[in-house]
Amino acid sequence: MLNVLTKQNSAANHFLAEIRDKDLQQDRMRFRRNLERLGEIFAYEISKTLTYVPAEIETPLGIAETSLLSEQPVLATVLRAGIPMHQGMLNVFDQADCAFIGAYRKTKKSGTFEIRKEYVSTVNLDNRTLILIDPMLATGKTVVLTCKELLDDFAIKSLIVVSAIASEEGITHVQAFLPQAQLWVGNIDSELTSKAYIVPGLGDAGDLAYGMKE
Ligand SMILES: O=c1cc[nH]c(=O)[nH]1
């Protein structure tokens, strides 16, 4: 299932516009904060799709009836670009367990690249809802590789993938290899460069948030 945040106009349009804007994105704090704000909006929207149980809250004056999440999802992030959106989602799912994955593109002599995954730190994901956060869904290969390994290792109950900007190719790849995933994206862009950057995209999200890597 594909959900596009900007299908309906909202404040999210502004945050997406600002992270794309080549002048505004030079303000690193604003860039990170906008990704964080998008994470908060995604989390709020996704929270409407989760399971709730009836609850009673004791106030100073009586008992208030409500419904609360039956469990918090697990938030998983691909380092390092995912960190600001991860924090935004954690602001909403504020008791969530977290998982962190270190993955990078290893460029070959031919100019093509493969995804290398080195570091995984996760809680037990058996019977949990896993939300994988990757702000830029370019080829979709990192997300598929990461999720497939986690799905092999754990009996994950449901899988949600969240990206601020996704390419059409990335969405097709995820839908083909992770048909069970619910996909939440901010905007969809049509092009990928030969180096797998999204066009118009925004550039390199990790570099803009944390500085140019070597
Ligand atoms: O366009 C892209 C693609 C992958 N990662 C980025 O940061 N930007």
PDB file of C-alpha atoms and ligand atoms in Angstrom:
ATOM      1  CA  MET A   1       0.000   0.000   0.000  1.00  0.00           C
ATOM      2  CA  LEU A   2       1.354   3.441  -0.994  1.00  0.00           C
ATOM      3  CA  ASN A   3       0.460   6.570   0.990  1.00  0.00           C
ATOM      4  CA  VAL A   4       1.615   9.956  -0.329  1.00  0.00           C
ATOM      5  CA  LEU A   5       1.610  12.661   2.362  1.00  0.00           C
ATOM      6  CA  THR A   6       1.245  15.544  -0.102  1.00  0.00           C
ATOM      7  CA  LYS A   7      -1.782  14.017  -1.834  1.00  0.00           C
ATOM      8  CA  GLN A   8      -3.599  16.293   0.561  1.00  0.00           C
ATOM      9  CA  ASN A   9      -2.159  19.808   1.022  1.00  0.00           C
ATOM     10  CA  SER A  10      -0.813  20.451   4.511  1.00  0.00           C
ATOM     11  CA  ALA A  11       2.045  22.137   6.375  1.00  0.00           C
ATOM     12  CA  ALA A  12       4.167  19.167   5.253  1.00  0.00           C
ATOM     13  CA  ASN A  13       4.347  20.786   1.779  1.00  0.00           C
ATOM     14  CA  HIS A  14       6.323  23.657   3.344  1.00  0.00           C
ATOM     15  CA  PHE A  15       8.767  21.395   5.156  1.00  0.00           C
ATOM     16  CA  LEU A  16       9.368  19.409   1.964  1.00  0.00           C
ATOM     17  CA  ALA A  17       9.797  22.609  -0.049  1.00  0.00           C
ATOM     18  CA  GLU A  18      12.356  23.911   2.451  1.00  0.00           C
ATOM     19  CA  ILE A  19      14.512  20.770   2.485  1.00  0.00           C
ATOM     20  CA  ARG A  20      14.629  20.912  -1.329  1.00  0.00           C
ATOM     21  CA  ASP A  21      15.431  24.646  -1.566  1.00  0.00           C
ATOM     22  CA  LYS A  22      19.127  24.973  -2.445  1.00  0.00           C
ATOM     23  CA  ASP A  23      19.536  28.184  -0.433  1.00  0.00           C
ATOM     24  CA  LEU A  24      17.457  27.315   2.629  1.00  0.00           C
ATOM     25  CA  GLN A  25      18.998  23.844   2.896  1.00  0.00           C
ATOM     26  CA  GLN A  26      22.388  25.466   3.620  1.00  0.00           C
ATOM     27  CA  ASP A  27      21.047  26.218   7.102  1.00  0.00           C
ATOM     28  CA  ARG A  28      21.894  22.825   8.573  1.00  0.00           C
ATOM     29  CA  MET A  29      19.873  23.260  11.727  1.00  0.00           C
ATOM     30  CA  ARG A  30      16.769  24.168   9.684  1.00  0.00           C
ATOM     31  CA  PHE A  31      17.385  21.244   7.317  1.00  0.00           C
ATOM     32  CA  ARG A  32      17.557  18.760  10.203  1.00  0.00           C
ATOM     33  CA  ARG A  33      14.584  20.345  11.958  1.00  0.00           C
ATOM     34  CA  ASN A  34      12.462  20.155   8.797  1.00  0.00           C
ATOM     35  CA  LEU A  35      13.250  16.445   8.457  1.00  0.00           C
ATOM     36  CA  GLU A  36      12.365  16.085  12.131  1.00  0.00           C
ATOM     37  CA  ARG A  37       9.069  17.938  11.573  1.00  0.00           C
ATOM     38  CA  LEU A  38       8.290  15.613   8.653  1.00  0.00           C
ATOM     39  CA  GLY A  39       9.033  12.651  10.923  1.00  0.00           C
ATOM     40  CA  GLU A  40       6.531  14.023  13.439  1.00  0.00           C
ATOM     41  CA  ILE A  41       3.833  14.374  10.761  1.00  0.00           C
ATOM     42  CA  PHE A  42       4.484  10.896   9.352  1.00  0.00           C
ATOM     43  CA  ALA A  43       4.294   9.439  12.858  1.00  0.00           C
ATOM     44  CA  TYR A  44       0.998  11.211  13.540  1.00  0.00           C
ATOM     45  CA  GLU A  45      -0.518   9.963  10.269  1.00  0.00           C
ATOM     46  CA  ILE A  46       0.776   6.428  10.788  1.00  0.00           C
ATOM     47  CA  SER A  47      -0.517   6.445  14.363  1.00  0.00           C
ATOM     48  CA  LYS A  48      -4.049   6.573  12.905  1.00  0.00           C
ATOM     49  CA  THR A  49      -3.483   3.154  11.296  1.00  0.00           C
ATOM     50  CA  LEU A  50      -2.218   1.305  14.394  1.00  0.00           C
ATOM     51  CA  THR A  51      -4.122  -0.741  16.970  1.00  0.00           C
ATOM     52  CA  TYR A  52      -5.610   0.841  20.103  1.00  0.00           C
ATOM     53  CA  VAL A  53      -7.047  -0.613  23.271  1.00  0.00           C
ATOM     54  CA  PRO A  54      -9.538   0.973  25.667  1.00  0.00           C
ATOM     55  CA  ALA A  55      -7.931   2.628  28.689  1.00  0.00           C
ATOM     56  CA  GLU A  56      -9.023   4.491  31.797  1.00  0.00           C
ATOM     57  CA  ILE A  57      -7.033   7.457  33.081  1.00  0.00           C
ATOM     58  CA  GLU A  58      -7.406   8.602  36.649  1.00  0.00           C
ATOM     59  CA  THR A  59      -7.564  12.406  36.741  1.00  0.00           C
ATOM     60  CA  PRO A  60      -7.631  14.430  39.994  1.00  0.00           C
ATOM     61  CA  LEU A  61     -11.436  14.577  39.559  1.00  0.00           C
ATOM     62  CA  GLY A  62     -12.459  11.213  38.139  1.00  0.00           C
ATOM     63  CA  ILE A  63     -11.902   8.606  35.460  1.00  0.00           C
ATOM     64  CA  ALA A  64     -11.433   9.547  31.788  1.00  0.00           C
ATOM     65  CA  GLU A  65     -12.092   6.861  29.188  1.00  0.00           C
ATOM     66  CA  THR A  66      -9.810   6.788  26.165  1.00  0.00           C
ATOM     67  CA  SER A  67      -8.028   4.511  23.695  1.00  0.00           C
ATOM     68  CA  LEU A  68      -4.273   4.091  23.725  1.00  0.00           C
ATOM     69  CA  LEU A  69      -1.824   2.339  21.422  1.00  0.00           C
ATOM     70  CA  SER A  70      -1.782  -1.367  22.184  1.00  0.00           C
ATOM     71  CA  GLU A  71       2.000  -1.231  21.703  1.00  0.00           C
ATOM     72  CA  GLN A  72       4.601   1.196  20.435  1.00  0.00           C
ATOM     73  CA  PRO A  73       6.176   0.408  17.048  1.00  0.00           C
ATOM     74  CA  VAL A  74       9.904  -0.169  16.653  1.00  0.00           C
ATOM     75  CA  LEU A  75      11.618   2.698  14.801  1.00  0.00           C
ATOM     76  CA  ALA A  76      14.526   1.600  12.610  1.00  0.00           C
ATOM     77  CA  THR A  77      16.855   3.975  10.834  1.00  0.00           C
ATOM     78  CA  VAL A  78      19.584   3.726   8.259  1.00  0.00           C
ATOM     79  CA  LEU A  79      22.547   5.810   9.428  1.00  0.00           C
ATOM     80  CA  ARG A  80      23.251   8.605   9.061  1.00  0.00           C
ATOM     81  CA  ALA A  81      20.742  10.505   6.947  1.00  0.00           C
ATOM     82  CA  GLY A  82      17.794   8.928   8.750  1.00  0.00           C
ATOM     83  CA  ILE A  83      18.646  10.357  12.174  1.00  0.00           C
ATOM     84  CA  PRO A  84      16.629  13.628  12.038  1.00  0.00           C
ATOM     85  CA  MET A  85      13.428  11.949  10.778  1.00  0.00           C
ATOM     86  CA  HIS A  86      13.978   9.195  13.319  1.00  0.00           C
ATOM     87  CA  GLN A  87      14.051  11.802  16.088  1.00  0.00           C
ATOM     88  CA  GLY A  88      10.840  13.363  14.762  1.00  0.00           C
ATOM     89  CA  MET A  89       9.035  10.022  14.820  1.00  0.00           C
ATOM     90  CA  LEU A  90      10.446   9.326  18.275  1.00  0.00           C
ATOM     91  CA  ASN A  91       8.969  12.637  19.473  1.00  0.00           C
ATOM     92  CA  VAL A  92       5.537  11.133  18.722  1.00  0.00           C
ATOM     93  CA  PHE A  93       6.128   7.438  19.478  1.00  0.00           C
ATOM     94  CA  ASP A  94       8.007   8.548  22.541  1.00  0.00           C
ATOM     95  CA  GLN A  95       8.340   5.148  24.218  1.00  0.00           C
ATOM     96  CA  ALA A  96       9.352   3.274  21.051  1.00  0.00           C
ATOM     97  CA  ASP A  97      12.168   0.779  20.900  1.00  0.00           C
ATOM     98  CA  CYS A  98      14.747   1.661  18.244  1.00  0.00           C
ATOM     99  CA  ALA A  99      17.006  -0.129  15.790  1.00  0.00           C
ATOM    100  CA  PHE A 100      19.955   1.341  13.911  1.00  0.00           C
ATOM    101  CA  ILE A 101      21.517   0.066  10.711  1.00  0.00           C
ATOM    102  CA  GLY A 102      24.809   1.193   9.184  1.00  0.00           C
ATOM    103  CA  ALA A 103      24.737   0.837   5.395  1.00  0.00           C
ATOM    104  CA  TYR A 104      26.673   2.523   2.640  1.00  0.00           C
ATOM    105  CA  ARG A 105      27.148   2.497  -1.115  1.00  0.00           C
ATOM    106  CA  LYS A 106      30.406   0.803  -2.148  1.00  0.00           C
ATOM    107  CA  THR A 107      31.304   2.123  -5.593  1.00  0.00           C
ATOM    108  CA  LYS A 108      32.981  -0.341  -7.953  1.00  0.00           C
ATOM    109  CA  LYS A 109      35.579   0.475 -10.650  1.00  0.00           C
ATOM    110  CA  SER A 110      32.805   0.308 -13.261  1.00  0.00           C
ATOM    111  CA  GLY A 111      31.072   3.243 -11.541  1.00  0.00           C
ATOM    112  CA  THR A 112      28.189   1.042 -10.371  1.00  0.00           C
ATOM    113  CA  PHE A 113      27.763   0.439  -6.666  1.00  0.00           C
ATOM    114  CA  GLU A 114      26.528  -2.167  -4.260  1.00  0.00           C
ATOM    115  CA  ILE A 115      24.977  -1.685  -0.849  1.00  0.00           C
ATOM    116  CA  ARG A 116      27.142  -2.818   2.053  1.00  0.00           C
ATOM    117  CA  LYS A 117      25.545  -3.288   5.440  1.00  0.00           C
ATOM    118  CA  GLU A 118      27.905  -3.337   8.390  1.00  0.00           C
ATOM    119  CA  TYR A 119      26.216  -2.500  11.633  1.00  0.00           C
ATOM    120  CA  VAL A 120      22.865  -3.615  13.013  1.00  0.00           C
ATOM    121  CA  SER A 121      21.698  -2.881  16.526  1.00  0.00           C
ATOM    122  CA  THR A 122      18.129  -3.938  17.205  1.00  0.00           C
ATOM    123  CA  VAL A 123      15.728  -5.135  19.833  1.00  0.00           C
ATOM    124  CA  ASN A 124      13.901  -8.424  19.296  1.00  0.00           C
ATOM    125  CA  LEU A 125      11.471  -7.720  16.426  1.00  0.00           C
ATOM    126  CA  ASP A 126       9.318 -10.850  16.814  1.00  0.00           C
ATOM    127  CA  ASN A 127       5.638  -9.923  16.601  1.00  0.00           C
ATOM    128  CA  ARG A 128       6.411  -6.177  16.430  1.00  0.00           C
ATOM    129  CA  THR A 129       5.437  -3.410  14.011  1.00  0.00           C
ATOM    130  CA  LEU A 130       8.645  -2.174  12.401  1.00  0.00           C
ATOM    131  CA  ILE A 131       8.866   1.310  10.862  1.00  0.00           C
ATOM    132  CA  LEU A 132      11.960   1.676   8.676  1.00  0.00           C
ATOM    133  CA  ILE A 133      12.935   5.321   8.120  1.00  0.00           C
ATOM    134  CA  ASP A 134      14.999   6.268   5.072  1.00  0.00           C
ATOM    135  CA  PRO A 135      14.525   9.940   4.058  1.00  0.00           C
ATOM    136  CA  MET A 136      15.568   9.390   0.431  1.00  0.00           C
ATOM    137  CA  LEU A 137      14.190   6.283  -1.299  1.00  0.00           C
ATOM    138  CA  ALA A 138      16.376   6.308  -4.416  1.00  0.00           C
ATOM    139  CA  THR A 139      16.913   2.822  -5.898  1.00  0.00           C
ATOM    140  CA  GLY A 140      15.153   1.208  -2.929  1.00  0.00           C
ATOM    141  CA  LYS A 141      17.999  -1.324  -2.670  1.00  0.00           C
ATOM    142  CA  THR A 142      19.138  -0.299   0.823  1.00  0.00           C
ATOM    143  CA  VAL A 143      15.613  -0.551   2.183  1.00  0.00           C
ATOM    144  CA  VAL A 144      14.973  -3.928   0.546  1.00  0.00           C
ATOM    145  CA  LEU A 145      18.310  -5.396   1.661  1.00  0.00           C
ATOM    146  CA  THR A 146      17.868  -4.159   5.221  1.00  0.00           C
ATOM    147  CA  CYS A 147      14.253  -5.235   5.579  1.00  0.00           C
ATOM    148  CA  LYS A 148      14.817  -8.647   3.982  1.00  0.00           C
ATOM    149  CA  GLU A 149      17.565  -9.462   6.482  1.00  0.00           C
ATOM    150  CA  LEU A 150      15.438  -8.326   9.407  1.00  0.00           C
ATOM    151  CA  LEU A 151      12.459 -10.312   8.041  1.00  0.00           C
ATOM    152  CA  ASP A 152      14.714 -13.394   7.782  1.00  0.00           C
ATOM    153  CA  ASP A 153      15.909 -12.986  11.366  1.00  0.00           C
ATOM    154  CA  PHE A 154      12.597 -12.086  13.040  1.00  0.00           C
ATOM    155  CA  ALA A 155       8.869 -12.837  12.764  1.00  0.00           C
ATOM    156  CA  ILE A 156       7.957  -9.175  12.163  1.00  0.00           C
ATOM    157  CA  LYS A 157       4.202  -8.560  12.482  1.00  0.00           C
ATOM    158  CA  SER A 158       3.968  -5.618  10.100  1.00  0.00           C
ATOM    159  CA  LEU A 159       6.395  -3.513   8.126  1.00  0.00           C
ATOM    160  CA  ILE A 160       6.116   0.196   7.326  1.00  0.00           C
ATOM    161  CA  VAL A 161       8.672   2.108   5.222  1.00  0.00           C
ATOM    162  CA  VAL A 162       8.827   5.916   5.471  1.00  0.00           C
ATOM    163  CA  SER A 163      10.645   8.299   3.089  1.00  0.00           C
ATOM    164  CA  ALA A 164      10.461  12.074   2.678  1.00  0.00           C
ATOM    165  CA  ILE A 165      11.263  11.885  -1.047  1.00  0.00           C
ATOM    166  CA  ALA A 166      10.989   8.743  -3.152  1.00  0.00           C
ATOM    167  CA  SER A 167      11.799   8.011  -6.775  1.00  0.00           C
ATOM    168  CA  GLU A 168       9.295   6.123  -8.898  1.00  0.00           C
ATOM    169  CA  GLU A 169      11.971   3.445  -9.417  1.00  0.00           C
ATOM    170  CA  GLY A 170      12.535   3.097  -5.660  1.00  0.00           C
ATOM    171  CA  ILE A 171       8.836   2.664  -5.012  1.00  0.00           C
ATOM    172  CA  THR A 172       8.549   0.018  -7.741  1.00  0.00           C
ATOM    173  CA  HIS A 173      11.557  -1.845  -6.293  1.00  0.00           C
ATOM    174  CA  VAL A 174      10.170  -1.849  -2.753  1.00  0.00           C
ATOM    175  CA  GLN A 175       6.709  -2.888  -3.928  1.00  0.00           C
ATOM    176  CA  ALA A 176       8.234  -5.754  -5.961  1.00  0.00           C
ATOM    177  CA  PHE A 177      10.514  -7.133  -3.239  1.00  0.00           C
ATOM    178  CA  LEU A 178       8.610  -6.187  -0.086  1.00  0.00           C
ATOM    179  CA  PRO A 179       4.969  -6.580  -1.138  1.00  0.00           C
ATOM    180  CA  GLN A 180       3.913  -6.733   2.512  1.00  0.00           C
ATOM    181  CA  ALA A 181       5.300  -3.248   3.289  1.00  0.00           C
ATOM    182  CA  GLN A 182       3.091  -0.216   3.762  1.00  0.00           C
ATOM    183  CA  LEU A 183       4.924   2.651   2.095  1.00  0.00           C
ATOM    184  CA  TRP A 184       4.599   6.258   3.315  1.00  0.00           C
ATOM    185  CA  VAL A 185       6.304   8.957   1.223  1.00  0.00           C
ATOM    186  CA  GLY A 186       6.243  12.766   1.159  1.00  0.00           C
ATOM    187  CA  ASN A 187       6.795  13.420  -2.541  1.00  0.00           C
ATOM    188  CA  ILE A 188       7.467  11.184  -5.541  1.00  0.00           C
ATOM    189  CA  ASP A 189      10.095  12.297  -8.092  1.00  0.00           C
ATOM    190  CA  SER A 190      10.416  10.756 -11.515  1.00  0.00           C
ATOM    191  CA  GLU A 191      14.158  10.648 -12.187  1.00  0.00           C
ATOM    192  CA  LEU A 192      17.342   9.040 -10.860  1.00  0.00           C
ATOM    193  CA  THR A 193      20.818  10.074 -12.010  1.00  0.00           C
ATOM    194  CA  SER A 194      23.412   7.462 -13.057  1.00  0.00           C
ATOM    195  CA  LYS A 195      24.795   7.796  -9.500  1.00  0.00           C
ATOM    196  CA  ALA A 196      21.322   7.087  -8.092  1.00  0.00           C
ATOM    197  CA  TYR A 197      20.547  10.600  -6.883  1.00  0.00           C
ATOM    198  CA  ILE A 198      16.894  11.579  -7.017  1.00  0.00           C
ATOM    199  CA  VAL A 199      15.969  14.410  -9.446  1.00  0.00           C
ATOM    200  CA  PRO A 200      14.835  17.028  -8.580  1.00  0.00           C
ATOM    201  CA  GLY A 201      15.328  15.503  -5.093  1.00  0.00           C
ATOM    202  CA  LEU A 202      17.367  17.640  -2.736  1.00  0.00           C
ATOM    203  CA  GLY A 203      20.987  16.484  -3.023  1.00  0.00           C
ATOM    204  CA  ASP A 204      22.654  14.339  -0.377  1.00  0.00           C
ATOM    205  CA  ALA A 205      20.528  14.336   2.764  1.00  0.00           C
ATOM    206  CA  GLY A 206      23.327  13.007   4.994  1.00  0.00           C
ATOM    207  CA  ASP A 207      25.810  15.631   3.805  1.00  0.00           C
ATOM    208  CA  LEU A 208      23.262  18.439   4.200  1.00  0.00           C
ATOM    209  CA  ALA A 209      22.403  17.334   7.729  1.00  0.00           C
ATOM    210  CA  TYR A 210      25.877  16.490   8.998  1.00  0.00           C
ATOM    211  CA  GLY A 211      28.580  17.680   6.557  1.00  0.00           C
ATOM    212  CA  MET A 212      30.223  16.371   3.411  1.00  0.00           C
ATOM    213  CA  LYS A 213      31.606  12.863   3.867  1.00  0.00           C
ATOM    214  CA  GLU A 214      34.975  11.952   2.409  1.00  0.00           C
TER     215      GLU A 214
HETATM  216  O1  LIG B   1      19.094  11.723  -4.008  1.00  0.00           O
HETATM  217  C1  LIG B   1      19.515  11.066  -3.051  1.00  0.00           C
HETATM  218  C2  LIG B   1      19.582   9.660  -3.079  1.00  0.00           C
HETATM  219  C3  LIG B   1      20.043   8.988  -1.996  1.00  0.00           C
HETATM  220  N1  LIG B   1      20.423   9.683  -0.901  1.00  0.00           N
HETATM  221  C4  LIG B   1      20.361  11.040  -0.861  1.00  0.00           C
HETATM  222  O2  LIG B   1      20.704  11.650   0.137  1.00  0.00           O
HETATM  223  N2  LIG B   1      19.915  11.689  -1.938  1.00  0.00           N
END
